[in-house]
Phi, psi and omega in degrees: 000133175248112183240103164301084178265159196264357173255117184309316188296337172285339193265321168301330162296320168290329172289326177279330193266327165328305210277336197263008189271138186277164171293156184299305195307314176299313196305305190267002188286135188292342177287355186238024171260132171204155174305131159294148203280329177196168190298300183308334171294325178289328181296301169307337169287311190305302196281000176267310177292349181279309185295329180287332194231010182308327172296331186282323180310307165311309169299341183269334180287322193294315164330262174344307189291296177301335186287314182299320191282329195269322180277349182241105203287334173277336155309307182296324160298313166318293181315311181297316179285338178265333176266346159267005154290325169274003174268327171286317167301328173291289180313303185307320162050056164214136178279126183246149161297129150269147183254114156249120174047069188030036175241147171257116163246126176297116171228150182275172183291325179293317194290331187274331185288310165313326188283311172313325171295324188291307189285319164321313171266010165286321196283319183314292170321300175303321178287348169090043170297320197293315162309321174282336174278326167288345182286338187291306206308294176294347188270312175312304178313310196281314201278316177289314190297347169293314193288310192292330186277306177275345184284099173286091179303339186292331180286355186275136175306144161272122184295318189303323195269129184301154183264122182264129173249131170243153184278138172248000000 
């Protein structure tokens, strides 16, 4: 899948993020899970795993967001409606006068998108989006914290070291 981003910095950030996605078999291998021996060991393991698996953790958060949106039909409708309206306004890309209560008001595309964002937030709140958002945040924090503390990266084979073959 090819994604073209307009900003060079965004492209570099996306490329770096995509390059750092670790294989799923390394991420979920059950033989590499154990409890840390001490509090300090748990903190060190947490920090090391957050640095090592941050791209995978971002994918986990995206997965939880997708589950929350797809399992709530009203929320799915609001998200799709606001995205389609935003895309329509962005593609249109012309400054037009907007008629609000029989007054012509000149709004550029950015101002129109801001109005869509405010109205979308109101509908998001009305259909229970705050509950979905709190569920996503809680599940993400719980999963990422549990994985980062329980995963023992020291049990992983080192791929960076060269393999030395000796003749027997």
